[in-house]
PDB file of C-alpha atoms in Angstrom:
ATOM      1  CA  MET A  74       0.000   0.000   0.000  1.00 36.00           C
ATOM      2  CA  GLY A  75       1.322   3.448  -0.894  1.00 38.00           C
ATOM      3  CA  VAL A  76       1.729   6.419   1.422  1.00 33.00           C
ATOM      4  CA  ALA A  77      -1.553   7.925   0.247  1.00 37.00           C
ATOM      5  CA  GLY A  78      -3.412   4.702   1.040  1.00 38.00           C
ATOM      6  CA  ARG A  79      -1.818   4.441   4.466  1.00 36.00           C
ATOM      7  CA  ALA A  80      -2.672   8.043   5.227  1.00 33.00           C
ATOM      8  CA  HIS A  81      -6.290   7.465   4.180  1.00 36.00           C
ATOM      9  CA  LEU A  82      -6.524   4.477   6.507  1.00 34.00           C
ATOM     10  CA  ALA A  83      -5.003   6.431   9.366  1.00 38.00           C
ATOM     11  CA  VAL A  84      -7.504   9.250   8.956  1.00 36.00           C
ATOM     12  CA  ALA A  85     -10.402   6.788   8.714  1.00 38.00           C
ATOM     13  CA  GLN A  86      -9.279   4.887  11.817  1.00 42.00           C
ATOM     14  CA  LEU A  87      -8.745   7.924  13.961  1.00 46.00           C
ATOM     15  CA  SER A  88     -11.781   9.951  12.972  1.00 49.00           C
ATOM     16  CA  GLY A  89     -12.876   9.910  16.619  1.00 54.00           C
ATOM     17  CA  LEU A  90      -9.470  11.246  17.629  1.00 60.00           C
ATOM     18  CA  ALA A  91      -9.263  13.988  15.014  1.00 58.00           C
ATOM     19  CA  ASP A  92      -9.388  16.709  17.644  1.00 63.00           C
ATOM     20  CA  ARG A  93      -6.512  15.108  19.550  1.00 68.00           C
ATOM     21  CA  LEU A  94      -4.187  13.623  16.926  1.00 68.00           C
ATOM     22  CA  SER A  95      -3.173  15.017  13.549  1.00 68.00           C
ATOM     23  CA  ARG A  96      -1.284  12.938  10.968  1.00 65.00           C
ATOM     24  CA  VAL A  97       2.481  13.283  10.641  1.00 63.00           C
ATOM     25  CA  ASP A  98       5.105  11.366   8.665  1.00 62.00           C
ATOM     26  CA  GLY A  99       7.799  11.765  11.333  1.00 57.00           C
ATOM     27  CA  GLY A 100      10.121  14.675  11.943  1.00 56.00           C
ATOM     28  CA  GLN A 101      13.590  13.251  11.318  1.00 60.00           C
ATOM     29  CA  PRO A 102      16.040  14.467   8.618  1.00 58.00           C
ATOM     30  CA  PRO A 103      16.782  12.384   5.482  1.00 55.00           C
ATOM     31  CA  GLY A 104      19.130   9.455   6.066  1.00 63.00           C
ATOM     32  CA  TRP A 105      18.638   9.470   9.833  1.00 70.00           C
ATOM     33  CA  LEU A 106      17.636   5.800  10.084  1.00 78.00           C
ATOM     34  CA  PRO A 107      20.171   2.938   9.745  1.00 83.00           C
ATOM     35  CA  ASP A 108      19.574   0.228   7.134  1.00 87.00           C
ATOM     36  CA  ASP A 109      17.031  -2.452   8.027  1.00 85.00           C
ATOM     37  CA  ALA A 110      19.802  -5.068   8.164  1.00 88.00           C
ATOM     38  CA  VAL A 111      21.607  -3.095  10.872  1.00 89.00           C
ATOM     39  CA  ILE A 112      18.448  -2.813  12.976  1.00 89.00           C
ATOM     40  CA  VAL A 113      17.662  -6.521  12.529  1.00 86.00           C
ATOM     41  CA  ARG A 114      21.171  -7.477  13.682  1.00 89.00           C
ATOM     42  CA  GLN A 115      20.794  -5.342  16.782  1.00 88.00           C
ATOM     43  CA  LEU A 116      17.415  -6.886  17.604  1.00 87.00           C
ATOM     44  CA  ALA A 117      18.669 -10.445  17.097  1.00 85.00           C
ATOM     45  CA  ASP A 118      21.750  -9.713  19.189  1.00 85.00           C
ATOM     46  CA  ARG A 119      19.565  -8.798  22.163  1.00 82.00           C
ATOM     47  CA  ASP A 120      16.802 -11.412  21.782  1.00 79.00           C
ATOM     48  CA  PRO A 121      17.691 -15.024  20.818  1.00 76.00           C
ATOM     49  CA  TRP A 122      14.089 -15.674  19.716  1.00 74.00           C
ATOM     50  CA  LEU A 123      14.594 -13.210  16.863  1.00 77.00           C
ATOM     51  CA  ARG A 124      17.603 -15.026  15.386  1.00 78.00           C
ATOM     52  CA  TYR A 125      15.463 -17.641  13.666  1.00 74.00           C
ATOM     53  CA  ARG A 126      13.056 -15.394  11.779  1.00 75.00           C
ATOM     54  CA  LYS A 127      13.078 -11.854  10.442  1.00 79.00           C
ATOM     55  CA  PRO A 128      11.681  -9.630  13.207  1.00 85.00           C
ATOM     56  CA  ARG A 129       9.399  -7.681  10.884  1.00 85.00           C
ATOM     57  CA  TYR A 130       7.131  -6.502  13.694  1.00 86.00           C
ATOM     58  CA  GLN A 131       9.954  -5.337  15.966  1.00 87.00           C
ATOM     59  CA  LEU A 132      11.767  -3.726  13.021  1.00 89.00           C
ATOM     60  CA  GLN A 133       8.739  -1.622  12.097  1.00 91.00           C
ATOM     61  CA  MET A 134       8.178  -0.746  15.740  1.00 89.00           C
ATOM     62  CA  ILE A 135      11.730   0.584  16.110  1.00 92.00           C
ATOM     63  CA  LYS A 136      11.365   2.634  12.924  1.00 91.00           C
ATOM     64  CA  ASP A 137       8.041   4.143  14.002  1.00 92.00           C
ATOM     65  CA  LEU A 138       9.164   4.917  17.543  1.00 93.00           C
ATOM     66  CA  ALA A 139      12.471   6.425  16.463  1.00 91.00           C
ATOM     67  CA  SER A 140      10.747   8.690  13.941  1.00 90.00           C
ATOM     68  CA  LEU A 141       8.755  10.311  16.769  1.00 92.00           C
ATOM     69  CA  LEU A 142      11.580  10.755  19.278  1.00 93.00           C
ATOM     70  CA  PRO A 143      13.082  14.232  19.732  1.00 91.00           C
ATOM     71  CA  PRO A 144      15.986  14.747  17.288  1.00 87.00           C
ATOM     72  CA  GLY A 145      19.566  14.794  18.533  1.00 87.00           C
ATOM     73  CA  GLY A 146      20.663  14.075  22.057  1.00 92.00           C
ATOM     74  CA  CYS A 147      17.870  13.518  24.576  1.00 95.00           C
ATOM     75  CA  ARG A 148      17.021  11.621  27.745  1.00 97.00           C
ATOM     76  CA  VAL A 149      14.439   8.887  27.083  1.00 98.00           C
ATOM     77  CA  LEU A 150      12.528   6.928  29.725  1.00 98.00           C
ATOM     78  CA  ASP A 151      11.218   3.560  28.500  1.00 97.00           C
ATOM     79  CA  VAL A 152       8.221   2.735  30.731  1.00 97.00           C
ATOM     80  CA  GLY A 153       7.378  -0.971  30.841  1.00 93.00           C
ATOM     81  CA  ALA A 154      10.798  -1.755  29.398  1.00 92.00           C
ATOM     82  CA  GLY A 155      10.516  -5.503  30.028  1.00 87.00           C
ATOM     83  CA  SER A 156      13.665  -7.217  28.796  1.00 85.00           C
ATOM     84  CA  GLY A 157      15.042  -3.882  27.613  1.00 89.00           C
ATOM     85  CA  LEU A 158      14.992  -4.947  23.951  1.00 89.00           C
ATOM     86  CA  ILE A 159      13.439  -1.777  22.523  1.00 92.00           C
ATOM     87  CA  GLY A 160      15.266   0.662  24.795  1.00 94.00           C
ATOM     88  CA  GLU A 161      18.621  -1.022  24.229  1.00 93.00           C
ATOM     89  CA  THR A 162      18.161  -1.120  20.470  1.00 93.00           C
ATOM     90  CA  ILE A 163      17.291   2.582  20.328  1.00 94.00           C
ATOM     91  CA  ALA A 164      20.253   3.459  22.576  1.00 94.00           C
ATOM     92  CA  THR A 165      22.616   1.414  20.387  1.00 92.00           C
ATOM     93  CA  LEU A 166      21.339   2.728  17.050  1.00 92.00           C
ATOM     94  CA  PHE A 167      21.243   6.321  18.299  1.00 92.00           C
ATOM     95  CA  PRO A 168      24.093   6.661  20.842  1.00 92.00           C
ATOM     96  CA  GLU A 169      23.344  10.362  21.302  1.00 93.00           C
ATOM     97  CA  LYS A 170      20.155   9.322  23.121  1.00 94.00           C
ATOM     98  CA  SER A 171      20.363   8.294  26.770  1.00 96.00           C
ATOM     99  CA  VAL A 172      17.758   5.603  27.533  1.00 97.00           C
ATOM    100  CA  THR A 173      16.631   4.425  30.973  1.00 97.00           C
ATOM    101  CA  GLY A 174      14.258   1.492  31.467  1.00 96.00           C
ATOM    102  CA  VAL A 175      11.644   1.196  34.209  1.00 96.00           C
ATOM    103  CA  ASP A 176       9.230  -1.671  34.922  1.00 94.00           C
ATOM    104  CA  ILE A 177       7.230  -3.254  37.725  1.00 91.00           C
ATOM    105  CA  ALA A 178       9.154  -6.517  37.267  1.00 82.00           C
ATOM    106  CA  THR A 179      12.793  -7.104  38.105  1.00 75.00           C
ATOM    107  CA  ASN A 180      14.970  -7.410  35.009  1.00 68.00           C
ATOM    108  CA  ASN A 181      17.069 -10.553  35.442  1.00 65.00           C
ATOM    109  CA  ARG A 182      19.350  -9.939  32.490  1.00 70.00           C
ATOM    110  CA  HIS A 183      22.947  -9.485  33.603  1.00 68.00           C
ATOM    111  CA  ASP A 184      24.074  -8.036  30.268  1.00 77.00           C
ATOM    112  CA  LEU A 185      21.589  -5.152  30.156  1.00 83.00           C
ATOM    113  CA  ARG A 186      23.199  -2.152  28.464  1.00 87.00           C
ATOM    114  CA  ILE A 187      20.882   0.570  29.761  1.00 93.00           C
ATOM    115  CA  PRO A 188      20.098   1.680  33.331  1.00 94.00           C
ATOM    116  CA  PHE A 189      17.073  -0.158  34.715  1.00 94.00           C
ATOM    117  CA  VAL A 190      14.872   0.848  37.665  1.00 93.00           C
ATOM    118  CA  ARG A 191      11.996  -1.033  39.269  1.00 93.00           C
ATOM    119  CA  PHE A 192       8.818   0.866  40.239  1.00 95.00           C
ATOM    120  CA  ASP A 193       5.391   0.216  41.724  1.00 94.00           C
ATOM    121  CA  GLY A 194       3.426   0.675  38.489  1.00 93.00           C
ATOM    122  CA  ARG A 195       1.970   3.996  39.573  1.00 95.00           C
ATOM    123  CA  ARG A 196       4.564   6.589  40.565  1.00 97.00           C
ATOM    124  CA  LEU A 197       7.728   6.976  38.496  1.00 98.00           C
ATOM    125  CA  PRO A 198      10.722   7.248  40.888  1.00 97.00           C
ATOM    126  CA  PHE A 199      12.250  10.272  39.177  1.00 98.00           C
ATOM    127  CA  ALA A 200      12.271  14.013  39.804  1.00 98.00           C
ATOM    128  CA  ASP A 201      10.242  16.486  37.758  1.00 98.00           C
ATOM    129  CA  LYS A 202      11.679  17.157  34.280  1.00 97.00           C
ATOM    130  CA  SER A 203      14.262  14.349  34.579  1.00 97.00           C
ATOM    131  CA  PHE A 204      13.671  13.267  30.970  1.00 98.00           C
ATOM    132  CA  ASP A 205      13.059  14.812  27.566  1.00 97.00           C
ATOM    133  CA  CYS A 206      10.714  12.067  26.363  1.00 97.00           C
ATOM    134  CA  VAL A 207       8.827   9.062  27.738  1.00 98.00           C
ATOM    135  CA  LEU A 208       8.261   5.934  25.672  1.00 97.00           C
ATOM    136  CA  PHE A 209       5.345   3.500  26.115  1.00 97.00           C
ATOM    137  CA  CYS A 210       5.834   0.543  23.768  1.00 94.00           C
ATOM    138  CA  ASN A 211       2.869  -1.880  23.791  1.00 91.00           C
ATOM    139  CA  VAL A 212       2.444  -1.152  27.494  1.00 93.00           C
ATOM    140  CA  LEU A 213      -0.734   0.821  28.160  1.00 95.00           C
ATOM    141  CA  HIS A 214      -3.120  -1.994  27.195  1.00 90.00           C
ATOM    142  CA  HIS A 215      -1.503  -3.991  30.028  1.00 90.00           C
ATOM    143  CA  VAL A 216      -2.109  -1.173  32.543  1.00 92.00           C
ATOM    144  CA  ARG A 217      -5.370  -1.338  34.494  1.00 92.00           C
ATOM    145  CA  PRO A 218      -7.846   1.317  33.279  1.00 92.00           C
ATOM    146  CA  GLU A 219      -8.025   2.993  36.690  1.00 94.00           C
ATOM    147  CA  VAL A 220      -4.229   3.438  36.700  1.00 95.00           C
ATOM    148  CA  ARG A 221      -3.635   4.655  33.121  1.00 95.00           C
ATOM    149  CA  THR A 222      -4.499   8.318  33.636  1.00 97.00           C
ATOM    150  CA  GLY A 223      -2.273   8.610  36.687  1.00 97.00           C
ATOM    151  CA  LEU A 224       0.621   6.858  34.950  1.00 98.00           C
ATOM    152  CA  LEU A 225       0.401   9.191  31.963  1.00 97.00           C
ATOM    153  CA  GLY A 226       0.282  12.087  34.416  1.00 97.00           C
ATOM    154  CA  GLU A 227       3.506  10.793  35.947  1.00 98.00           C
ATOM    155  CA  ALA A 228       5.099  10.589  32.490  1.00 98.00           C
ATOM    156  CA  LEU A 229       4.082  14.186  31.842  1.00 98.00           C
ATOM    157  CA  ARG A 230       5.539  15.200  35.207  1.00 98.00           C
ATOM    158  CA  VAL A 231       8.986  13.698  34.595  1.00 98.00           C
ATOM    159  CA  THR A 232       9.149  15.298  31.135  1.00 98.00           C
ATOM    160  CA  GLY A 233       7.657  18.652  32.045  1.00 96.00           C
ATOM    161  CA  GLY A 234       4.619  18.086  29.843  1.00 95.00           C
ATOM    162  CA  GLY A 235       5.893  15.675  27.198  1.00 90.00           C
ATOM    163  CA  PRO A 236       6.407  14.497  24.620  1.00 96.00           C
ATOM    164  CA  LEU A 237       5.133  10.983  25.235  1.00 97.00           C
ATOM    165  CA  VAL A 238       5.712   8.539  22.381  1.00 97.00           C
ATOM    166  CA  ILE A 239       3.131   5.752  22.485  1.00 96.00           C
ATOM    167  CA  LYS A 240       3.037   2.563  20.414  1.00 94.00           C
ATOM    168  CA  ASP A 241      -0.021   0.447  21.179  1.00 92.00           C
ATOM    169  CA  HIS A 242      -3.108  -1.116  19.617  1.00 86.00           C
ATOM    170  CA  LEU A 243      -6.444   0.154  18.312  1.00 84.00           C
ATOM    171  CA  ALA A 244      -9.425  -2.172  18.781  1.00 82.00           C
ATOM    172  CA  SER A 245     -12.091  -0.715  16.502  1.00 78.00           C
ATOM    173  CA  ALA A 246     -14.036  -3.809  15.347  1.00 73.00           C
ATOM    174  CA  PRO A 247     -15.912  -6.542  17.284  1.00 74.00           C
ATOM    175  CA  LEU A 248     -13.254  -9.244  16.777  1.00 77.00           C
ATOM    176  CA  ASP A 249     -10.235  -7.001  17.270  1.00 77.00           C
ATOM    177  CA  GLY A 250      -9.935  -7.803  20.969  1.00 71.00           C
ATOM    178  CA  LEU A 251      -9.698 -11.537  20.228  1.00 76.00           C
ATOM    179  CA  ARG A 252      -7.157 -10.934  17.470  1.00 74.00           C
ATOM    180  CA  LEU A 253      -5.008  -8.819  19.762  1.00 74.00           C
ATOM    181  CA  ARG A 254      -5.176 -11.292  22.645  1.00 75.00           C
ATOM    182  CA  PHE A 255      -3.940 -14.047  20.354  1.00 70.00           C
ATOM    183  CA  LEU A 256      -1.223 -11.755  18.970  1.00 70.00           C
ATOM    184  CA  ASP A 257      -0.145 -10.941  22.531  1.00 71.00           C
ATOM    185  CA  PHE A 258      -0.069 -14.656  23.325  1.00 70.00           C
ATOM    186  CA  LEU A 259       2.156 -15.407  20.329  1.00 70.00           C
ATOM    187  CA  GLY A 260       4.557 -12.638  21.278  1.00 65.00           C
ATOM    188  CA  ASN A 261       4.712 -13.092  25.043  1.00 61.00           C
ATOM    189  CA  ALA A 262       3.924 -16.697  25.973  1.00 56.00           C
ATOM    190  CA  PRO A 263       7.221 -18.174  24.641  1.00 57.00           C
ATOM    191  CA  ARG A 264       9.074 -15.757  26.937  1.00 56.00           C
ATOM    192  CA  GLY A 265       6.860 -16.491  29.932  1.00 57.00           C
ATOM    193  CA  SER A 266       5.688 -12.875  30.111  1.00 58.00           C
ATOM    194  CA  MET A 267       1.987 -13.133  29.249  1.00 54.00           C
ATOM    195  CA  ILE A 268      -0.120 -10.781  31.381  1.00 69.00           C
ATOM    196  CA  SER A 269      -3.706  -9.523  31.243  1.00 74.00           C
ATOM    197  CA  ALA A 270      -4.686  -6.934  28.645  1.00 80.00           C
ATOM    198  CA  ASP A 271      -7.466  -4.419  28.038  1.00 83.00           C
ATOM    199  CA  TYR A 272      -7.328  -2.990  24.512  1.00 85.00           C
ATOM    200  CA  LEU A 273      -8.488   0.544  23.799  1.00 86.00           C
ATOM    201  CA  GLY A 274     -10.788   1.628  20.982  1.00 87.00           C
ATOM    202  CA  GLU A 275     -11.045   5.085  19.451  1.00 88.00           C
ATOM    203  CA  MET A 276     -13.344   6.375  22.198  1.00 89.00           C
ATOM    204  CA  GLU A 277     -11.109   5.059  24.992  1.00 90.00           C
ATOM    205  CA  TRP A 278      -7.980   6.618  23.477  1.00 91.00           C
ATOM    206  CA  GLU A 279      -9.739   9.943  22.978  1.00 91.00           C
ATOM    207  CA  MET A 280     -11.035   9.943  26.568  1.00 92.00           C
ATOM    208  CA  LEU A 281      -7.606   9.033  27.945  1.00 94.00           C
ATOM    209  CA  LEU A 282      -5.888  11.861  26.067  1.00 94.00           C
ATOM    210  CA  ARG A 283      -8.627  14.258  27.126  1.00 92.00           C
ATOM    211  CA  GLU A 284      -8.190  13.305  30.787  1.00 94.00           C
ATOM    212  CA  VAL A 285      -4.496  14.240  30.663  1.00 94.00           C
ATOM    213  CA  ASN A 286      -5.187  17.244  28.392  1.00 94.00           C
ATOM    214  CA  CYS A 287      -2.897  16.037  25.610  1.00 94.00           C
ATOM    215  CA  THR A 288      -2.830  16.502  21.847  1.00 90.00           C
ATOM    216  CA  GLY A 289      -0.304  15.409  19.257  1.00 89.00           C
ATOM    217  CA  GLU A 290       0.395  13.559  16.036  1.00 89.00           C
ATOM    218  CA  THR A 291      -0.095  10.015  14.765  1.00 87.00           C
ATOM    219  CA  LEU A 292       1.866   8.150  12.116  1.00 87.00           C
ATOM    220  CA  PRO A 293       0.099   6.608   9.107  1.00 81.00           C
ATOM    221  CA  VAL A 294      -0.664   2.888   9.378  1.00 75.00           C
ATOM    222  CA  SER A 295       2.625   0.988   9.051  1.00 81.00           C
ATOM    223  CA  ALA A 296       3.335  -2.453   7.595  1.00 82.00           C
ATOM    224  CA  TYR A 297       3.783  -4.447  10.791  1.00 82.00           C
ATOM    225  CA  HIS A 298       2.465  -7.595   9.112  1.00 76.00           C
ATOM    226  CA  ALA A 299       2.342  -8.897   5.549  1.00 78.00           C
ATOM    227  CA  ASP A 300       0.448 -11.531   3.576  1.00 76.00           C
ATOM    228  CA  LEU A 301      -1.366 -14.084   5.776  1.00 76.00           C
ATOM    229  CA  TRP A 302      -0.243 -12.375   8.972  1.00 70.00           C
ATOM    230  CA  ASN A 303      -1.809  -9.121   7.793  1.00 68.00           C
ATOM    231  CA  TRP A 304      -5.038 -10.974   7.027  1.00 68.00           C
ATOM    232  CA  CYS A 305      -5.116 -12.447  10.548  1.00 74.00           C
ATOM    233  CA  PHE A 306      -3.807  -9.335  12.306  1.00 74.00           C
ATOM    234  CA  PRO A 307      -4.576  -6.293  10.110  1.00 75.00           C
ATOM    235  CA  ASN A 308      -2.071  -3.458  10.301  1.00 81.00           C
ATOM    236  CA  ARG A 309      -4.908  -1.139  11.317  1.00 83.00           C
ATOM    237  CA  LEU A 310      -4.653  -2.746  14.776  1.00 81.00           C
ATOM    238  CA  GLU A 311      -1.344  -0.935  15.340  1.00 85.00           C
ATOM    239  CA  ILE A 312      -1.123   2.724  16.356  1.00 89.00           C
ATOM    240  CA  CYS A 313       1.890   4.942  17.042  1.00 92.00           C
ATOM    241  CA  PHE A 314       1.600   8.559  18.145  1.00 93.00           C
ATOM    242  CA  ARG A 315       3.283  11.397  20.049  1.00 94.00           C
ATOM    243  CA  VAL A 316       1.468  13.717  22.466  1.00 94.00           C
ATOM    244  CA  ARG A 317       2.159  16.706  24.724  1.00 93.00           C
ATOM    245  CA  ARG A 318       0.165  18.378  27.459  1.00 93.00           C
ATOM    246  CA  GLN A 319      -1.719  21.444  26.234  1.00 86.00           C
ATOM    247  CA  SER A 320      -1.668  23.425  29.472  1.00 65.00           C
ATOM    248  CA  SER A 321       1.275  25.459  30.750  1.00 52.00           C
ATOM    249  CA  GLU A 322       1.185  23.737  34.122  1.00 50.00           C
ATOM    250  CA  PHE A 323       4.759  22.540  33.779  1.00 45.00           C
ATOM    251  CA  GLY A 324       6.098  25.733  32.212  1.00 43.00           C
TER     252      GLY A 324
END
């Protein structure tokens, strides 16, 4: 699908979010992204499961996330970092960016290449304006609904109002929740990290952003899956966007 087709799909998907998210193609200069082969090698180096198949999903995720990060040197907090795969890969590909991981679970990897901090799932253990950007990568659908608003508020606090770069899912059709649960199972069960999930639709995303008074930009629909995988798990299920708080509360 061409860029125009992807843009059309993005606009159609996010019609309920039009007042919160505008479309953007990323804000990085030409040639900023390493070749796919370089990214794939980095991913496979950090996750043995990815050495036996091309990590198409993770590759696209890195490309989308990186395109929304602040340019140049910046301090990035990866909330829900898990094994550290995404944060480490970004830190390695873009050494000018300082990445810190935080999660509710203890990271048992002894070769972790980024700082890692454990937290209680609600309050981020960092001072105000400690970071330039907060990253949520397939995390918020695993956060209980009653905790999400507060956690985003914490992310806004430690960045002084954003930006927050969020990669997650969009459940906009009756069977999308089942599709996403199975996709989560395929991705997490082999690693023993399967946890409960509550996927957001357009209305839920719009309400969440309204509660934290945020607006921003969304990327067009990206090619996370191809062929049969795209038929089973349509790319419209994936969403990647960047938001900031509208108010001047943080100055």
